[in-house]
C-alpha cells in the first residue's frame, strides 16, 4: 500500500460522505433540451485511474465515467447497478452481472473484468491507495464468465463486504490492458466518456446514448439529459458562487459564507447535506507533548467544543455522533458522554500536575522545553475552517501553550502528515462511509512506515475493531460504536461538529450520493 497515498486518502475523504440524506429544494423550470452541464470542482482531481485516485474530487469525477457493482440511493438503500443481484455470506459476496453492459470502447463487460480490477488493486506492485481503504485488505476475486458471476471474498468474515463495493469503480475495455492510458482519460461502463482533460482547468465528458444500466436500471435517454458535462476547477468558493449566480455554472458545493447569498438567489436550487466531521487529532509521537494522555485530556478540556462547532460550521452544523458519515451503515451516538468537557480550571491543574509550569511570559515549560503546538489545517475548506483553527490557537494560548498555525492546500497536507510530520495537532475532516475505512489510519504501523499518521496506540480500540469486523448487523455496529468511543475517551481525536454543506443548482437538477454523482439524475431545466 502506498503510504503517502493512503494519508492523502484520509485527508480528503471528507467529500466521500456528502450529499446523502439531506434536505432538498429544487430549482424551478421545465426540462430543457440536452446541452452542457457545468459543475465546479474545488481542486484538480489528479490521476483518474480508479485504482490510484482517492481524493474526494477524484471520485466525483470518476463517477461520471465508471460504474460500481451496487450503488446507494439518496435515501441510503442499496440498488443494483452492474450487478442485478447478489448473495452475501459472512466472508464473501457473489454478484450476478447484467448481460447488456458494455464499455466505452464497445467491448462487453465480463465478470473477469471485475475480478481483474480487484486483483490489480490488491497487487502490492500497484501500490494502490484504495487498497485497505475502499477495497478491504486481503480481498480476493474469482470470476465465472459462463455463469455471469464474480465472487469477492475476504480471509475472515467482514461485516461490510457488500457495502464496500459502492465506491469500487470498475475499469473495463482498453484501460484494463494499459492502465497508463487512463491517467487522463476514461475506460469504463459509465454513462459519460471523458473526451478532454486539461489539468487544473476543466474536464469534459460526452454522453453515451445507449446507456441503460444505471442504478436501479436508470438510462441516459430522457428529456433534459445533458449531452456534455464540464467539470471546472474552481478552488475559490466566492468565485464559484459568482459563476452560479451569473449562470456560468449549473452546480457547485459550498461550505462557507457564500451559502447565504446563494440560498437567497431566486431560482437557485439547493440541497443541504452532511459534509463529514470537523475534528482534530493529536500527534502522539515519542517526542511530542500529546504523547502524554494527561496532556491530551487537558488540551481538550481547554476547548469550548460547542463554541468551536458553531465557528467551524458558520452556525450550520449539527452535533457530531460518530466518525462515519451518511449513508450510515450503523446508527447511534458514539460521541456524547465520551469527550472530556470544557473545564479551563481542570485543564490548568492537569498541565501543572504533568509538569508543565507557566513561564515568565505565560508559556508553560517542562525540563526547559516550551509547550509548543504546530496546528495544521487545509486552507481550501473555507473561511470557517480558518476561523476554527484560529479559535483553537487562541484557546490554547490562554492555557499557556505556544501555538503556530500552518495552513496548507490539499496536496501539501499529505506531505505534512506523513513525510515531514511537521505538526502536533491537525484539523482533519473525515467523511468515510464505513468504519473499516479508518482502521489503518487509527491503528497499526505509524507513519512513515504505515498509514497511522497520528501514531495512535489505543489497545481498546484495536481489540474492539478486531471483534467488530467479524460481526454482521447490529451486533457489529455496537462494537464499532464502542471502539470509536474508546478513541474519544483517550482524547486521541476530538470530534467537534458534523458539518453541512450547500449543493447549489442553477438551471439544472441532480443528485449526489457519498460525494459522487448519480449521473442519470442530471437534468437541464429552463431558466427560471
XYZ file of C-alpha atoms in Angstrom, residues 19-367:
349
model
C -24.869 14.711 -0.311
C -26.875 11.867 1.094
C -29.903 12.147 3.303
C -30.012 15.943 3.074
C -32.940 18.257 2.615
C -33.534 19.453 -0.929
C -35.248 22.365 -2.605
C -35.014 22.009 -6.376
C -34.868 24.821 -8.920
C -37.983 25.742 -10.827
C -38.323 25.331 -14.583
C -39.316 22.702 -17.127
C -36.883 20.184 -18.558
C -34.725 21.759 -21.235
C -33.170 20.201 -24.295
C -29.855 18.487 -23.715
C -26.914 20.825 -23.565
C -23.891 21.271 -21.326
C -23.942 20.807 -17.574
C -21.123 22.640 -15.760
C -20.048 21.827 -12.218
C -17.285 23.289 -10.040
C -14.566 21.114 -8.530
C -12.765 22.662 -5.554
C -9.444 21.139 -6.644
C -7.917 19.245 -9.544
C -8.817 15.532 -9.381
C -5.302 14.389 -10.309
C -4.729 10.929 -11.809
C -8.001 9.404 -12.987
C -7.143 5.714 -12.723
C -9.718 4.439 -10.188
C -7.046 2.246 -8.599
C -4.921 5.292 -7.806
C -7.379 8.142 -7.320
C -8.900 8.519 -3.890
C -9.356 12.257 -3.448
C -12.948 13.332 -2.908
C -12.919 15.377 -6.107
C -11.383 12.411 -7.947
C -14.305 10.196 -7.021
C -16.723 12.928 -8.051
C -15.023 12.946 -11.459
C -14.784 9.163 -11.801
C -18.488 8.715 -11.049
C -19.412 10.108 -14.473
C -17.425 7.553 -16.474
C -17.329 4.464 -14.270
C -19.889 2.202 -12.645
C -19.883 0.213 -9.412
C -21.423 -3.183 -8.714
C -24.086 -1.702 -6.455
C -24.995 1.874 -5.581
C -26.525 3.825 -2.751
C -29.810 5.568 -3.428
C -30.202 9.091 -1.968
C -32.166 7.525 0.906
C -29.277 5.180 1.762
C -30.736 1.969 0.327
C -28.605 -0.250 -1.920
C -29.609 -0.504 -5.579
C -28.499 -2.843 -8.395
C -26.030 -1.341 -10.853
C -23.587 -3.549 -12.752
C -24.868 -6.395 -10.617
C -28.524 -7.314 -10.975
C -28.488 -9.430 -7.813
C -26.127 -10.646 -5.099
C -25.733 -13.306 -2.415
C -23.979 -12.220 0.779
C -22.182 -14.531 3.200
C -20.068 -13.560 6.233
C -16.812 -13.697 4.267
C -17.944 -13.373 0.646
C -20.447 -11.862 -1.739
C -21.352 -13.281 -5.145
C -22.650 -10.871 -7.770
C -24.619 -11.823 -10.864
C -23.818 -9.215 -13.502
C -26.148 -7.714 -16.048
C -25.592 -9.182 -19.511
C -26.089 -5.975 -21.511
C -23.273 -3.830 -20.098
C -20.641 -2.510 -22.494
C -17.505 -0.467 -22.023
C -16.983 2.911 -23.649
C -14.883 1.248 -26.386
C -17.749 -1.126 -27.253
C -16.366 -4.231 -25.561
C -18.629 -6.320 -23.344
C -18.134 -6.163 -19.592
C -17.400 -9.604 -18.114
C -17.062 -10.991 -14.598
C -13.360 -11.479 -15.368
C -13.060 -7.729 -15.908
C -14.461 -7.078 -12.446
C -12.160 -9.659 -10.881
C -9.142 -8.147 -12.630
C -9.961 -4.758 -11.086
C -9.835 -6.231 -7.579
C -6.643 -8.182 -8.276
C -4.941 -5.103 -9.691
C -5.804 -3.041 -6.626
C -4.688 -5.822 -4.256
C -1.391 -6.385 -6.103
C 1.428 -4.933 -3.945
C 3.174 -3.757 -7.110
C 0.256 -1.406 -7.845
C 0.720 0.453 -4.541
C -2.929 1.445 -4.686
C -4.084 3.919 -2.014
C -7.567 2.449 -2.475
C -6.435 -0.910 -1.082
C -7.306 -1.276 2.573
C -9.452 1.869 2.468
C -12.153 1.440 -0.175
C -11.232 -2.167 -1.026
C -10.837 -4.386 2.066
C -7.331 -5.688 2.712
C -6.969 -9.331 1.699
C -9.952 -9.276 -0.655
C -9.790 -11.824 -3.496
C -11.917 -12.165 -6.620
C -12.976 -15.225 -8.622
C -14.940 -14.929 -11.877
C -17.212 -17.391 -13.651
C -17.861 -15.898 -17.082
C -20.116 -18.762 -18.119
C -22.389 -18.234 -15.134
C -22.054 -14.460 -15.294
C -20.901 -14.194 -11.687
C -17.984 -12.787 -9.731
C -17.283 -13.648 -6.094
C -15.392 -11.315 -3.770
C -14.087 -12.865 -0.572
C -12.051 -11.881 2.471
C -9.747 -14.020 4.657
C -12.163 -13.767 7.567
C -15.764 -12.593 7.992
C -16.111 -8.936 7.030
C -19.211 -7.120 8.219
C -19.428 -4.632 5.326
C -18.353 -6.774 2.390
C -21.333 -5.725 0.235
C -21.274 -2.041 1.199
C -17.542 -1.848 0.419
C -18.286 -2.175 -3.298
C -20.270 1.066 -3.571
C -17.102 3.085 -4.290
C -15.218 0.385 -6.218
C -15.195 1.866 -9.732
C -14.804 -0.809 -12.430
C -12.358 -0.281 -15.291
C -13.053 -2.236 -18.489
C -12.009 -2.444 -22.142
C -8.675 -0.989 -23.234
C -7.989 0.546 -19.834
C -7.618 -2.907 -18.282
C -4.757 -3.738 -20.634
C -2.985 -0.394 -20.328
C -3.612 1.374 -17.031
C -1.360 4.261 -18.039
C -3.885 5.148 -20.743
C -6.490 6.229 -18.182
C -4.447 8.667 -16.118
C -6.168 11.487 -18.041
C -8.801 9.521 -19.982
C -11.567 7.037 -19.192
C -12.283 3.401 -19.982
C -15.420 2.498 -18.103
C -19.019 1.426 -18.495
C -20.436 4.679 -17.108
C -22.929 6.996 -18.835
C -20.251 9.514 -19.864
C -16.854 9.272 -21.549
C -14.020 11.683 -20.831
C -13.133 13.490 -24.061
C -10.878 16.302 -22.828
C -8.692 16.703 -19.756
C -6.950 19.998 -19.011
C -5.464 19.618 -15.518
C -6.228 22.451 -13.085
C -8.733 23.894 -15.585
C -11.509 21.604 -16.839
C -12.613 18.057 -17.726
C -15.185 17.443 -20.479
C -17.393 14.349 -20.749
C -19.661 13.194 -23.601
C -22.951 11.318 -23.120
C -23.330 7.648 -24.046
C -26.824 7.445 -25.508
C -27.006 3.630 -25.306
C -26.566 3.519 -21.528
C -29.386 1.622 -19.744
C -27.741 0.018 -16.682
C -27.662 2.844 -14.156
C -28.720 2.431 -10.502
C -31.989 0.528 -10.468
C -31.951 0.344 -14.285
C -31.711 4.080 -14.954
C -30.902 5.128 -18.549
C -29.500 8.205 -20.286
C -32.475 8.640 -22.579
C -34.934 11.221 -21.369
C -35.801 14.873 -21.526
C -33.132 17.249 -20.261
C -30.218 14.795 -20.112
C -27.116 16.881 -20.928
C -25.041 15.866 -23.937
C -21.905 17.138 -22.232
C -20.683 17.573 -18.682
C -17.867 20.002 -17.969
C -16.169 19.877 -14.575
C -14.407 23.200 -13.990
C -11.634 23.509 -11.415
C -12.664 26.481 -9.253
C -10.754 26.457 -5.934
C -12.276 29.710 -4.659
C -15.811 29.384 -3.246
C -16.655 33.040 -3.817
C -15.720 32.664 -7.472
C -17.846 29.529 -7.764
C -20.784 31.334 -6.154
C -20.430 34.246 -8.574
C -20.345 31.813 -11.514
C -23.503 30.114 -10.273
C -25.374 33.383 -9.940
C -24.272 34.538 -13.403
C -25.243 31.214 -14.974
C -21.672 30.137 -15.833
C -22.109 27.088 -13.601
C -25.009 24.714 -13.049
C -23.751 23.251 -9.815
C -21.222 23.614 -7.006
C -20.600 22.581 -3.416
C -20.238 25.496 -0.997
C -19.257 25.309 2.674
C -18.692 28.891 3.743
C -20.156 32.369 3.883
C -21.356 32.376 0.275
C -24.056 29.864 1.195
C -26.384 32.597 2.402
C -26.402 34.642 -0.771
C -26.769 31.537 -2.920
C -29.739 30.333 -0.886
C -31.297 33.778 -1.250
C -30.827 33.846 -5.036
C -34.175 33.420 -6.863
C -34.348 30.202 -8.872
C -31.361 28.631 -7.117
C -31.978 25.003 -6.184
C -30.276 23.628 -3.122
C -29.595 20.519 -1.113
C -28.283 20.767 2.447
C -26.226 17.674 3.191
C -23.740 16.278 5.665
C -20.155 17.187 4.824
C -18.421 14.939 7.347
C -16.981 15.645 10.755
C -14.978 18.663 11.805
C -12.427 17.307 14.267
C -8.798 17.396 15.330
C -6.137 14.773 16.043
C -3.156 14.899 18.400
C 0.253 13.657 17.206
C 1.401 11.033 19.709
C 4.973 10.519 18.537
C 7.557 9.896 21.252
C 8.893 13.460 21.088
C 5.503 15.195 21.161
C 3.764 16.704 24.199
C 0.478 14.953 23.272
C 2.170 11.578 23.789
C 1.064 12.048 27.403
C -2.675 11.201 27.722
C -2.978 13.672 30.597
C -1.788 16.461 28.294
C -4.235 15.426 25.555
C -7.110 15.487 28.004
C -6.024 18.843 29.420
C -5.751 20.373 25.952
C -9.231 19.066 25.126
C -10.670 20.489 28.352
C -9.316 23.888 27.330
C -11.660 23.981 24.319
C -15.314 25.001 24.450
C -16.435 22.447 21.865
C -19.984 23.789 21.284
C -18.491 27.216 20.630
C -15.878 25.694 18.302
C -18.635 23.776 16.490
C -20.526 26.965 15.737
C -17.421 28.664 14.388
C -16.268 25.684 12.304
C -19.658 25.336 10.635
C -20.664 29.026 10.488
C -23.636 28.040 12.617
C -24.893 25.467 10.097
C -23.528 22.311 11.726
C -25.053 19.545 13.788
C -23.724 17.716 16.870
C -21.213 15.020 15.931
C -22.444 11.494 16.683
C -19.591 9.385 15.287
C -16.851 9.058 12.698
C -18.929 7.699 9.812
C -20.966 9.978 7.572
C -24.103 9.443 5.540
C -25.238 6.975 4.392
C -24.537 5.405 7.785
C -24.340 1.588 7.961
C -24.674 1.891 11.739
C -26.889 4.280 13.665
C -26.262 5.545 17.182
C -24.087 8.052 19.034
C -20.506 7.187 19.999
C -19.594 10.771 20.982
C -21.956 12.052 23.690
C -20.557 11.456 27.165
C -17.195 10.222 25.882
C -15.353 13.513 25.189
C -13.799 15.491 28.084
C -15.981 18.506 28.846
C -14.854 22.148 28.756
C -13.164 22.919 32.087
C -10.340 25.511 31.986
C -9.569 25.106 35.686
C -9.210 21.337 35.409
C -7.128 21.819 32.286
C -4.700 24.141 34.043
C -4.440 21.836 37.063
C -3.743 18.824 34.865
C -0.993 20.624 32.947
C 0.574 21.699 36.224
C 0.433 18.121 37.505
C 2.033 16.877 34.277
C 5.000 19.168 34.941
C 4.140 21.952 32.505
C 4.538 25.118 34.590
C 3.843 28.665 33.399
C 6.997 30.583 32.498
C 7.701 34.294 32.814
C 5.963 35.038 29.500
C 2.990 32.805 30.330
C 4.052 29.892 28.129
C 4.309 26.610 30.003
C 7.703 24.948 30.270
C 8.865 21.468 31.284
C 12.514 20.434 31.596
